[in-house]
């Protein structure tokens, strides 16, 4: 399948049309942004790692009954996926307090929750992706009631599957962001990516950060962290 016109260039990926209108090719870049786009940089090799890890996790989730956009990995950085119309909600699931949760509620990072939490942000760059609740999402017609229920169900299933998987490779899944989309027939499936850009990963023994927080917080060792996650998932 060949790339045709570029449909979109985002902060971390480009999206290309193909000869099949129901399929697009996503191309993963090494570009990184943080702090609402204020901080820009490059993480060498990130595009390859995010592409491969995301595809691996999509296959795993499919096996556990979560439909995803994944079709075929084309090369190190490019993957053929089902084209969706993205539901403009960032779906965030948390197992342990960190990031904006810790800041908003004035608590420390590292509190292990009894039950996972879920929240939505309205995916809207101009408004800086504000936190939104389901009733407001409904009022704005961002999704239907049935879609929101389905999205919540899938998001918690993703958490169950990934939490167990990552623990098996010595990693705590602290929190993560998902995006869902609609196929032409209205079916809701998991889209976008699951990677160290979109998840918080802490080493199970030492709590060392193995994700984009190292870039966001200028901690150094950014590439090493992404490479370590790649090694844990795929071996050497
Ligand atoms: P951003 O738009 O936030 O800068 P990216 O650089 O990751 O993010 O760009 C990828 C874009 O492609 C995102 O807007 C994402 O919502 C969208 N996208 C992800 N998966 C699909 C898909 N299967 N079909 C269509 N669009 C998708
Ligand atoms: N996240 C993301 N994209 C965003 C915002 C958050 O992928 O635009 C992910 C982030 O990597 C983390 C989780 O969602 O795994 C929760 O992020 P949080 O709300 O704590 O925001 P942050 O501290 O990154 O501002």
PDB file of C-alpha atoms and ligand atoms in Angstrom:
ATOM      1  CA  UNK A   1       0.000   0.000   0.000  1.00  0.00           C
ATOM      2  CA  UNK A   2       1.514   3.326  -1.066  1.00  0.00           C
ATOM      3  CA  UNK A   3       1.341   6.735   0.547  1.00  0.00           C
ATOM      4  CA  UNK A   4      -0.715   9.296  -1.345  1.00  0.00           C
ATOM      5  CA  UNK A   5      -1.521  12.851  -0.264  1.00  0.00           C
ATOM      6  CA  UNK A   6      -0.523  13.943   3.236  1.00  0.00           C
ATOM      7  CA  UNK A   7      -3.791  14.523   5.084  1.00  0.00           C
ATOM      8  CA  UNK A   8      -2.386  15.892   8.314  1.00  0.00           C
ATOM      9  CA  UNK A   9       0.819  16.678  10.125  1.00  0.00           C
ATOM     10  CA  UNK A  10       0.570  16.607  13.882  1.00  0.00           C
ATOM     11  CA  UNK A  11       3.120  17.078  16.611  1.00  0.00           C
ATOM     12  CA  UNK A  12       4.307  13.466  16.620  1.00  0.00           C
ATOM     13  CA  UNK A  13       2.907  11.850  13.494  1.00  0.00           C
ATOM     14  CA  UNK A  14       1.934  12.462   9.888  1.00  0.00           C
ATOM     15  CA  UNK A  15      -1.140  10.896   8.320  1.00  0.00           C
ATOM     16  CA  UNK A  16      -1.283   9.958   4.619  1.00  0.00           C
ATOM     17  CA  UNK A  17      -4.120   8.862   2.370  1.00  0.00           C
ATOM     18  CA  UNK A  18      -3.857   5.574   0.468  1.00  0.00           C
ATOM     19  CA  UNK A  19      -5.634   4.255  -2.620  1.00  0.00           C
ATOM     20  CA  UNK A  20      -8.178   2.694  -0.247  1.00  0.00           C
ATOM     21  CA  UNK A  21     -10.374   5.455   1.250  1.00  0.00           C
ATOM     22  CA  UNK A  22     -10.973   3.370   4.372  1.00  0.00           C
ATOM     23  CA  UNK A  23      -7.232   3.114   5.180  1.00  0.00           C
ATOM     24  CA  UNK A  24      -4.535   5.658   6.058  1.00  0.00           C
ATOM     25  CA  UNK A  25      -0.822   5.404   6.759  1.00  0.00           C
ATOM     26  CA  UNK A  26       0.537   6.938   9.962  1.00  0.00           C
ATOM     27  CA  UNK A  27       4.195   7.927   9.986  1.00  0.00           C
ATOM     28  CA  UNK A  28       5.876   8.396  13.372  1.00  0.00           C
ATOM     29  CA  UNK A  29       8.327  11.283  13.808  1.00  0.00           C
ATOM     30  CA  UNK A  30      11.078  11.827  16.385  1.00  0.00           C
ATOM     31  CA  UNK A  31       9.620  15.265  17.196  1.00  0.00           C
ATOM     32  CA  UNK A  32       8.489  15.775  20.758  1.00  0.00           C
ATOM     33  CA  UNK A  33       6.447  18.528  22.334  1.00  0.00           C
ATOM     34  CA  UNK A  34       5.329  19.110  25.895  1.00  0.00           C
ATOM     35  CA  UNK A  35       3.807  21.742  28.165  1.00  0.00           C
ATOM     36  CA  UNK A  36       0.969  22.489  25.739  1.00  0.00           C
ATOM     37  CA  UNK A  37       3.392  22.853  22.823  1.00  0.00           C
ATOM     38  CA  UNK A  38       5.692  25.335  24.606  1.00  0.00           C
ATOM     39  CA  UNK A  39       8.545  22.866  24.842  1.00  0.00           C
ATOM     40  CA  UNK A  40       9.815  21.392  21.577  1.00  0.00           C
ATOM     41  CA  UNK A  41      12.561  18.910  20.884  1.00  0.00           C
ATOM     42  CA  UNK A  42      13.659  15.671  19.313  1.00  0.00           C
ATOM     43  CA  UNK A  43      13.932  12.253  20.868  1.00  0.00           C
ATOM     44  CA  UNK A  44      16.223  10.238  18.558  1.00  0.00           C
ATOM     45  CA  UNK A  45      14.669   6.942  17.549  1.00  0.00           C
ATOM     46  CA  UNK A  46      11.345   7.661  19.264  1.00  0.00           C
ATOM     47  CA  UNK A  47       9.295   7.321  16.067  1.00  0.00           C
ATOM     48  CA  UNK A  48      10.483   3.772  15.512  1.00  0.00           C
ATOM     49  CA  UNK A  49       9.929   2.771  19.138  1.00  0.00           C
ATOM     50  CA  UNK A  50       6.447   4.312  19.355  1.00  0.00           C
ATOM     51  CA  UNK A  51       5.402   2.749  16.053  1.00  0.00           C
ATOM     52  CA  UNK A  52       6.526  -0.749  16.986  1.00  0.00           C
ATOM     53  CA  UNK A  53       5.347  -0.627  20.584  1.00  0.00           C
ATOM     54  CA  UNK A  54       1.964   0.768  19.661  1.00  0.00           C
ATOM     55  CA  UNK A  55       1.458  -1.954  17.058  1.00  0.00           C
ATOM     56  CA  UNK A  56       2.507  -4.683  19.486  1.00  0.00           C
ATOM     57  CA  UNK A  57       0.033  -3.391  22.065  1.00  0.00           C
ATOM     58  CA  UNK A  58      -2.791  -3.071  19.520  1.00  0.00           C
ATOM     59  CA  UNK A  59      -2.324  -6.739  18.580  1.00  0.00           C
ATOM     60  CA  UNK A  60      -2.356  -7.706  22.249  1.00  0.00           C
ATOM     61  CA  UNK A  61      -5.537  -5.703  22.842  1.00  0.00           C
ATOM     62  CA  UNK A  62      -7.256  -7.202  19.799  1.00  0.00           C
ATOM     63  CA  UNK A  63      -6.647 -10.644  21.335  1.00  0.00           C
ATOM     64  CA  UNK A  64      -8.450  -9.418  24.436  1.00  0.00           C
ATOM     65  CA  UNK A  65     -11.486  -8.131  22.576  1.00  0.00           C
ATOM     66  CA  UNK A  66     -10.610  -4.457  22.110  1.00  0.00           C
ATOM     67  CA  UNK A  67     -11.047  -3.474  18.437  1.00  0.00           C
ATOM     68  CA  UNK A  68      -8.235  -1.211  17.196  1.00  0.00           C
ATOM     69  CA  UNK A  69      -7.274   0.656  14.034  1.00  0.00           C
ATOM     70  CA  UNK A  70      -4.161  -1.508  13.472  1.00  0.00           C
ATOM     71  CA  UNK A  71      -3.930  -3.218  10.062  1.00  0.00           C
ATOM     72  CA  UNK A  72      -0.280  -3.759   9.130  1.00  0.00           C
ATOM     73  CA  UNK A  73       3.179  -2.491  10.050  1.00  0.00           C
ATOM     74  CA  UNK A  74       4.735  -1.287   6.779  1.00  0.00           C
ATOM     75  CA  UNK A  75       8.222  -0.407   8.026  1.00  0.00           C
ATOM     76  CA  UNK A  76      10.044   0.917  11.120  1.00  0.00           C
ATOM     77  CA  UNK A  77       8.103   4.177  11.208  1.00  0.00           C
ATOM     78  CA  UNK A  78       4.958   3.582   9.163  1.00  0.00           C
ATOM     79  CA  UNK A  79       1.792   1.621   9.783  1.00  0.00           C
ATOM     80  CA  UNK A  80      -1.361   1.052   7.799  1.00  0.00           C
ATOM     81  CA  UNK A  81      -4.418   1.718   9.965  1.00  0.00           C
ATOM     82  CA  UNK A  82      -8.176   1.920   9.528  1.00  0.00           C
ATOM     83  CA  UNK A  83      -9.187   5.515   8.935  1.00  0.00           C
ATOM     84  CA  UNK A  84     -11.466   6.820  11.643  1.00  0.00           C
ATOM     85  CA  UNK A  85     -13.092  10.060  12.490  1.00  0.00           C
ATOM     86  CA  UNK A  86     -11.534  10.787  15.864  1.00  0.00           C
ATOM     87  CA  UNK A  87     -13.854  11.301  18.836  1.00  0.00           C
ATOM     88  CA  UNK A  88     -12.416  14.587  20.162  1.00  0.00           C
ATOM     89  CA  UNK A  89     -11.822  13.288  23.673  1.00  0.00           C
ATOM     90  CA  UNK A  90      -8.533  12.346  25.307  1.00  0.00           C
ATOM     91  CA  UNK A  91      -9.409   9.435  27.521  1.00  0.00           C
ATOM     92  CA  UNK A  92      -7.091   9.214  30.529  1.00  0.00           C
ATOM     93  CA  UNK A  93      -6.947   6.217  32.837  1.00  0.00           C
ATOM     94  CA  UNK A  94      -4.873   6.301  36.028  1.00  0.00           C
ATOM     95  CA  UNK A  95      -3.693   3.629  38.458  1.00  0.00           C
ATOM     96  CA  UNK A  96      -1.261   5.772  40.450  1.00  0.00           C
ATOM     97  CA  UNK A  97      -1.306   9.536  41.118  1.00  0.00           C
ATOM     98  CA  UNK A  98       1.026  11.582  38.909  1.00  0.00           C
ATOM     99  CA  UNK A  99       1.187  14.628  36.636  1.00  0.00           C
ATOM    100  CA  UNK A 100      -1.873  16.831  36.388  1.00  0.00           C
ATOM    101  CA  UNK A 101      -3.832  14.682  38.867  1.00  0.00           C
ATOM    102  CA  UNK A 102      -1.242  15.213  41.614  1.00  0.00           C
ATOM    103  CA  UNK A 103      -1.048  18.923  40.793  1.00  0.00           C
ATOM    104  CA  UNK A 104      -4.818  19.529  40.587  1.00  0.00           C
ATOM    105  CA  UNK A 105      -5.604  17.829  43.877  1.00  0.00           C
ATOM    106  CA  UNK A 106      -2.432  18.838  45.718  1.00  0.00           C
ATOM    107  CA  UNK A 107      -1.266  15.302  46.431  1.00  0.00           C
ATOM    108  CA  UNK A 108       2.075  13.608  45.942  1.00  0.00           C
ATOM    109  CA  UNK A 109       2.866  11.353  43.019  1.00  0.00           C
ATOM    110  CA  UNK A 110       2.848   7.616  43.677  1.00  0.00           C
ATOM    111  CA  UNK A 111      -0.435   7.087  45.545  1.00  0.00           C
ATOM    112  CA  UNK A 112      -1.707   3.699  44.358  1.00  0.00           C
ATOM    113  CA  UNK A 113      -5.461   3.869  43.792  1.00  0.00           C
ATOM    114  CA  UNK A 114      -7.855   1.186  45.037  1.00  0.00           C
ATOM    115  CA  UNK A 115      -9.643   1.370  41.661  1.00  0.00           C
ATOM    116  CA  UNK A 116      -8.457   2.916  38.374  1.00  0.00           C
ATOM    117  CA  UNK A 117      -9.853   6.380  37.541  1.00  0.00           C
ATOM    118  CA  UNK A 118     -11.026   7.751  34.222  1.00  0.00           C
ATOM    119  CA  UNK A 119     -11.294  11.303  32.939  1.00  0.00           C
ATOM    120  CA  UNK A 120     -11.745  13.058  29.613  1.00  0.00           C
ATOM    121  CA  UNK A 121     -10.134  16.114  28.085  1.00  0.00           C
ATOM    122  CA  UNK A 122     -11.765  17.918  25.185  1.00  0.00           C
ATOM    123  CA  UNK A 123      -9.251  17.512  22.322  1.00  0.00           C
ATOM    124  CA  UNK A 124      -9.078  21.128  21.194  1.00  0.00           C
ATOM    125  CA  UNK A 125      -5.704  22.856  20.818  1.00  0.00           C
ATOM    126  CA  UNK A 126      -7.159  26.402  20.857  1.00  0.00           C
ATOM    127  CA  UNK A 127      -8.807  25.698  24.206  1.00  0.00           C
ATOM    128  CA  UNK A 128      -5.721  23.806  25.456  1.00  0.00           C
ATOM    129  CA  UNK A 129      -7.517  20.459  25.851  1.00  0.00           C
ATOM    130  CA  UNK A 130      -9.654  21.351  28.897  1.00  0.00           C
ATOM    131  CA  UNK A 131     -10.918  18.715  31.315  1.00  0.00           C
ATOM    132  CA  UNK A 132     -14.509  17.804  30.436  1.00  0.00           C
ATOM    133  CA  UNK A 133     -17.117  15.544  32.032  1.00  0.00           C
ATOM    134  CA  UNK A 134     -19.391  13.149  30.140  1.00  0.00           C
ATOM    135  CA  UNK A 135     -22.488  15.297  30.474  1.00  0.00           C
ATOM    136  CA  UNK A 136     -20.686  18.278  28.931  1.00  0.00           C
ATOM    137  CA  UNK A 137     -19.281  16.027  26.191  1.00  0.00           C
ATOM    138  CA  UNK A 138     -22.888  14.968  25.488  1.00  0.00           C
ATOM    139  CA  UNK A 139     -24.125  18.571  25.544  1.00  0.00           C
ATOM    140  CA  UNK A 140     -21.465  19.496  22.977  1.00  0.00           C
ATOM    141  CA  UNK A 141     -22.367  16.412  20.880  1.00  0.00           C
ATOM    142  CA  UNK A 142     -18.761  15.218  20.990  1.00  0.00           C
ATOM    143  CA  UNK A 143     -20.066  11.663  21.378  1.00  0.00           C
ATOM    144  CA  UNK A 144     -23.350   9.894  22.066  1.00  0.00           C
ATOM    145  CA  UNK A 145     -24.271   8.340  25.401  1.00  0.00           C
ATOM    146  CA  UNK A 146     -23.761   4.857  23.933  1.00  0.00           C
ATOM    147  CA  UNK A 147     -20.350   5.838  22.534  1.00  0.00           C
ATOM    148  CA  UNK A 148     -19.220   7.245  25.867  1.00  0.00           C
ATOM    149  CA  UNK A 149     -20.301   4.051  27.660  1.00  0.00           C
ATOM    150  CA  UNK A 150     -18.444   1.935  25.085  1.00  0.00           C
ATOM    151  CA  UNK A 151     -15.341   4.118  25.343  1.00  0.00           C
ATOM    152  CA  UNK A 152     -15.304   3.785  29.147  1.00  0.00           C
ATOM    153  CA  UNK A 153     -15.750   0.026  28.909  1.00  0.00           C
ATOM    154  CA  UNK A 154     -12.894  -0.312  26.390  1.00  0.00           C
ATOM    155  CA  UNK A 155     -10.628   2.080  28.316  1.00  0.00           C
ATOM    156  CA  UNK A 156     -10.898   0.020  31.518  1.00  0.00           C
ATOM    157  CA  UNK A 157     -10.404  -3.209  29.551  1.00  0.00           C
ATOM    158  CA  UNK A 158      -7.269  -1.696  27.966  1.00  0.00           C
ATOM    159  CA  UNK A 159      -6.071  -0.866  31.472  1.00  0.00           C
ATOM    160  CA  UNK A 160      -6.691  -4.414  32.765  1.00  0.00           C
ATOM    161  CA  UNK A 161      -4.806  -5.965  29.855  1.00  0.00           C
ATOM    162  CA  UNK A 162      -1.910  -3.489  29.746  1.00  0.00           C
ATOM    163  CA  UNK A 163      -1.426  -3.243  33.512  1.00  0.00           C
ATOM    164  CA  UNK A 164      -0.931  -6.994  33.729  1.00  0.00           C
ATOM    165  CA  UNK A 165       1.247  -7.117  30.622  1.00  0.00           C
ATOM    166  CA  UNK A 166       3.564  -4.304  31.722  1.00  0.00           C
ATOM    167  CA  UNK A 167       3.949  -5.774  35.204  1.00  0.00           C
ATOM    168  CA  UNK A 168       5.114  -9.002  33.533  1.00  0.00           C
ATOM    169  CA  UNK A 169       8.024  -7.012  32.032  1.00  0.00           C
ATOM    170  CA  UNK A 170       8.805  -5.191  35.285  1.00  0.00           C
ATOM    171  CA  UNK A 171       6.929  -1.961  34.591  1.00  0.00           C
ATOM    172  CA  UNK A 172       4.183  -0.184  36.550  1.00  0.00           C
ATOM    173  CA  UNK A 173       1.547   1.338  34.267  1.00  0.00           C
ATOM    174  CA  UNK A 174       0.923   4.611  36.128  1.00  0.00           C
ATOM    175  CA  UNK A 175      -1.470   6.311  33.688  1.00  0.00           C
ATOM    176  CA  UNK A 176      -2.115   6.701  29.973  1.00  0.00           C
ATOM    177  CA  UNK A 177      -4.110   8.534  27.322  1.00  0.00           C
ATOM    178  CA  UNK A 178      -6.238   6.864  24.656  1.00  0.00           C
ATOM    179  CA  UNK A 179      -8.081   8.172  21.611  1.00  0.00           C
ATOM    180  CA  UNK A 180     -11.039   6.452  20.000  1.00  0.00           C
ATOM    181  CA  UNK A 181     -12.548   6.924  16.558  1.00  0.00           C
ATOM    182  CA  UNK A 182     -15.548   5.962  14.448  1.00  0.00           C
ATOM    183  CA  UNK A 183     -15.383   3.816  11.331  1.00  0.00           C
ATOM    184  CA  UNK A 184     -17.646   4.755   8.404  1.00  0.00           C
ATOM    185  CA  UNK A 185     -20.391   2.493   9.823  1.00  0.00           C
ATOM    186  CA  UNK A 186     -20.192   4.207  13.214  1.00  0.00           C
ATOM    187  CA  UNK A 187     -18.352   1.414  15.056  1.00  0.00           C
ATOM    188  CA  UNK A 188     -16.099   2.801  17.796  1.00  0.00           C
ATOM    189  CA  UNK A 189     -12.517   1.477  17.825  1.00  0.00           C
ATOM    190  CA  UNK A 190      -9.261   2.342  19.581  1.00  0.00           C
ATOM    191  CA  UNK A 191      -7.025   4.618  17.457  1.00  0.00           C
ATOM    192  CA  UNK A 192      -3.918   6.819  17.719  1.00  0.00           C
ATOM    193  CA  UNK A 193      -0.998   5.356  19.722  1.00  0.00           C
ATOM    194  CA  UNK A 194       0.029   3.721  22.977  1.00  0.00           C
ATOM    195  CA  UNK A 195       3.679   4.476  23.700  1.00  0.00           C
ATOM    196  CA  UNK A 196       6.085   6.126  26.152  1.00  0.00           C
ATOM    197  CA  UNK A 197       4.743   9.433  24.735  1.00  0.00           C
ATOM    198  CA  UNK A 198       1.224   8.663  25.941  1.00  0.00           C
ATOM    199  CA  UNK A 199       1.770   6.476  29.018  1.00  0.00           C
ATOM    200  CA  UNK A 200       3.630   6.865  32.280  1.00  0.00           C
ATOM    201  CA  UNK A 201       5.853   3.847  32.911  1.00  0.00           C
ATOM    202  CA  UNK A 202       7.753   3.370  36.179  1.00  0.00           C
ATOM    203  CA  UNK A 203      10.244   0.586  36.781  1.00  0.00           C
ATOM    204  CA  UNK A 204       8.514  -1.886  39.113  1.00  0.00           C
ATOM    205  CA  UNK A 205      11.516  -2.152  41.468  1.00  0.00           C
ATOM    206  CA  UNK A 206      13.023   1.347  41.508  1.00  0.00           C
ATOM    207  CA  UNK A 207      10.140   3.562  40.263  1.00  0.00           C
ATOM    208  CA  UNK A 208      12.578   5.027  37.730  1.00  0.00           C
ATOM    209  CA  UNK A 209      10.663   6.929  35.048  1.00  0.00           C
ATOM    210  CA  UNK A 210      10.777   5.220  31.644  1.00  0.00           C
ATOM    211  CA  UNK A 211       8.621   7.619  29.627  1.00  0.00           C
ATOM    212  CA  UNK A 212       8.176  11.132  28.242  1.00  0.00           C
ATOM    213  CA  UNK A 213       8.229  12.699  31.718  1.00  0.00           C
ATOM    214  CA  UNK A 214      12.041  12.587  31.386  1.00  0.00           C
ATOM    215  CA  UNK A 215      11.661  15.007  28.427  1.00  0.00           C
ATOM    216  CA  UNK A 216       8.867  17.094  29.986  1.00  0.00           C
ATOM    217  CA  UNK A 217      10.864  17.548  33.199  1.00  0.00           C
ATOM    218  CA  UNK A 218      14.371  17.868  31.674  1.00  0.00           C
ATOM    219  CA  UNK A 219      15.572  14.853  33.609  1.00  0.00           C
ATOM    220  CA  UNK A 220      18.014  13.596  30.969  1.00  0.00           C
ATOM    221  CA  UNK A 221      18.280   9.994  29.861  1.00  0.00           C
ATOM    222  CA  UNK A 222      15.264  10.417  27.583  1.00  0.00           C
ATOM    223  CA  UNK A 223      16.495   8.179  24.736  1.00  0.00           C
ATOM    224  CA  UNK A 224      17.781   5.622  27.252  1.00  0.00           C
ATOM    225  CA  UNK A 225      14.305   5.389  28.798  1.00  0.00           C
ATOM    226  CA  UNK A 226      12.600   4.826  25.429  1.00  0.00           C
ATOM    227  CA  UNK A 227      15.264   2.254  24.482  1.00  0.00           C
ATOM    228  CA  UNK A 228      14.816   0.478  27.808  1.00  0.00           C
ATOM    229  CA  UNK A 229      11.047   0.197  27.219  1.00  0.00           C
ATOM    230  CA  UNK A 230      11.720  -1.134  23.716  1.00  0.00           C
ATOM    231  CA  UNK A 231      14.101  -3.726  25.183  1.00  0.00           C
ATOM    232  CA  UNK A 232      11.575  -4.815  27.815  1.00  0.00           C
ATOM    233  CA  UNK A 233       8.862  -5.292  25.192  1.00  0.00           C
ATOM    234  CA  UNK A 234      10.882  -6.882  22.389  1.00  0.00           C
ATOM    235  CA  UNK A 235      14.010  -8.226  24.115  1.00  0.00           C
ATOM    236  CA  UNK A 236      17.435  -7.313  22.752  1.00  0.00           C
TER     237      UNK A 236
HETATM  238  P1  LIG B   1      -1.588  15.804  17.380  1.00  0.00           P
HETATM  239  O1  LIG B   1      -2.714  15.952  16.406  1.00  0.00           O
HETATM  240  O2  LIG B   1      -2.090  15.862  18.799  1.00  0.00           O
HETATM  241  O3  LIG B   1      -0.451  16.712  17.132  1.00  0.00           O
HETATM  242  P2  LIG B   1      -0.192  13.457  16.282  1.00  0.00           P
HETATM  243  O4  LIG B   1       1.024  14.161  15.839  1.00  0.00           O
HETATM  244  O5  LIG B   1      -0.020  12.139  16.959  1.00  0.00           O
HETATM  245  O6  LIG B   1      -1.095  14.294  17.278  1.00  0.00           O
HETATM  246  O7  LIG B   1      -1.079  13.304  14.976  1.00  0.00           O
HETATM  247  C1  LIG B   1      -1.796  12.173  14.662  1.00  0.00           C
HETATM  248  C2  LIG B   1      -3.226  12.567  14.394  1.00  0.00           C
HETATM  249  O8  LIG B   1      -3.894  11.493  13.762  1.00  0.00           O
HETATM  250  C3  LIG B   1      -3.985  12.856  15.679  1.00  0.00           C
HETATM  251  O9  LIG B   1      -4.754  14.031  15.492  1.00  0.00           O
HETATM  252  C4  LIG B   1      -4.877  11.650  15.863  1.00  0.00           C
HETATM  253  O10 LIG B   1      -6.075  11.988  16.506  1.00  0.00           O
HETATM  254  C5  LIG B   1      -5.110  11.200  14.439  1.00  0.00           C
HETATM  255  N1  LIG B   1      -5.345   9.765  14.262  1.00  0.00           N
HETATM  256  C6  LIG B   1      -4.864   8.735  14.995  1.00  0.00           C
HETATM  257  N2  LIG B   1      -5.284   7.550  14.535  1.00  0.00           N
HETATM  258  C7  LIG B   1      -6.058   7.816  13.463  1.00  0.00           C
HETATM  259  C8  LIG B   1      -6.815   7.000  12.536  1.00  0.00           C
HETATM  260  N3  LIG B   1      -6.824   5.663  12.643  1.00  0.00           N
HETATM  261  N4  LIG B   1      -7.520   7.626  11.569  1.00  0.00           N
HETATM  262  C9  LIG B   1      -7.504   8.976  11.458  1.00  0.00           C
HETATM  263  N5  LIG B   1      -6.827   9.795  12.281  1.00  0.00           N
HETATM  264  C10 LIG B   1      -6.106   9.232  13.280  1.00  0.00           C
HETATM  265  N1  LIG B   2      -1.139  12.490  27.966  1.00  0.00           N
HETATM  266  C1  LIG B   2      -0.978  12.438  26.588  1.00  0.00           C
HETATM  267  N2  LIG B   2      -1.265  13.555  25.846  1.00  0.00           N
HETATM  268  C2  LIG B   2      -1.716  14.703  26.397  1.00  0.00           C
HETATM  269  C3  LIG B   2      -1.884  14.758  27.796  1.00  0.00           C
HETATM  270  C4  LIG B   2      -1.593  13.635  28.548  1.00  0.00           C
HETATM  271  O1  LIG B   2      -0.596  11.405  26.051  1.00  0.00           O
HETATM  272  O2  LIG B   2      -1.963  15.668  25.653  1.00  0.00           O
HETATM  273  C5  LIG B   2      -0.854  11.299  28.791  1.00  0.00           C
HETATM  274  C6  LIG B   2       0.398  11.463  29.621  1.00  0.00           C
HETATM  275  O3  LIG B   2       1.522  10.907  28.959  1.00  0.00           O
HETATM  276  C7  LIG B   2       0.089  10.677  30.864  1.00  0.00           C
HETATM  277  C8  LIG B   2      -1.441  10.737  30.985  1.00  0.00           C
HETATM  278  O4  LIG B   2      -1.913  11.124  29.704  1.00  0.00           O
HETATM  279  O5  LIG B   2       0.460   9.321  30.680  1.00  0.00           O
HETATM  280  C9  LIG B   2      -1.926  11.702  32.043  1.00  0.00           C
HETATM  281  O6  LIG B   2      -1.347  12.952  31.822  1.00  0.00           O
HETATM  282  P1  LIG B   2      -1.637  14.163  32.839  1.00  0.00           P
HETATM  283  O7  LIG B   2      -3.082  14.491  32.797  1.00  0.00           O
HETATM  284  O8  LIG B   2      -1.074  13.836  34.171  1.00  0.00           O
HETATM  285  O9  LIG B   2      -0.960  15.396  32.162  1.00  0.00           O
HETATM  286  P2  LIG B   2       0.520  15.995  32.169  1.00  0.00           P
HETATM  287  O10 LIG B   2       1.121  15.830  33.504  1.00  0.00           O
HETATM  288  O11 LIG B   2       1.210  15.234  31.075  1.00  0.00           O
HETATM  289  O12 LIG B   2       0.260  17.420  31.796  1.00  0.00           O
END
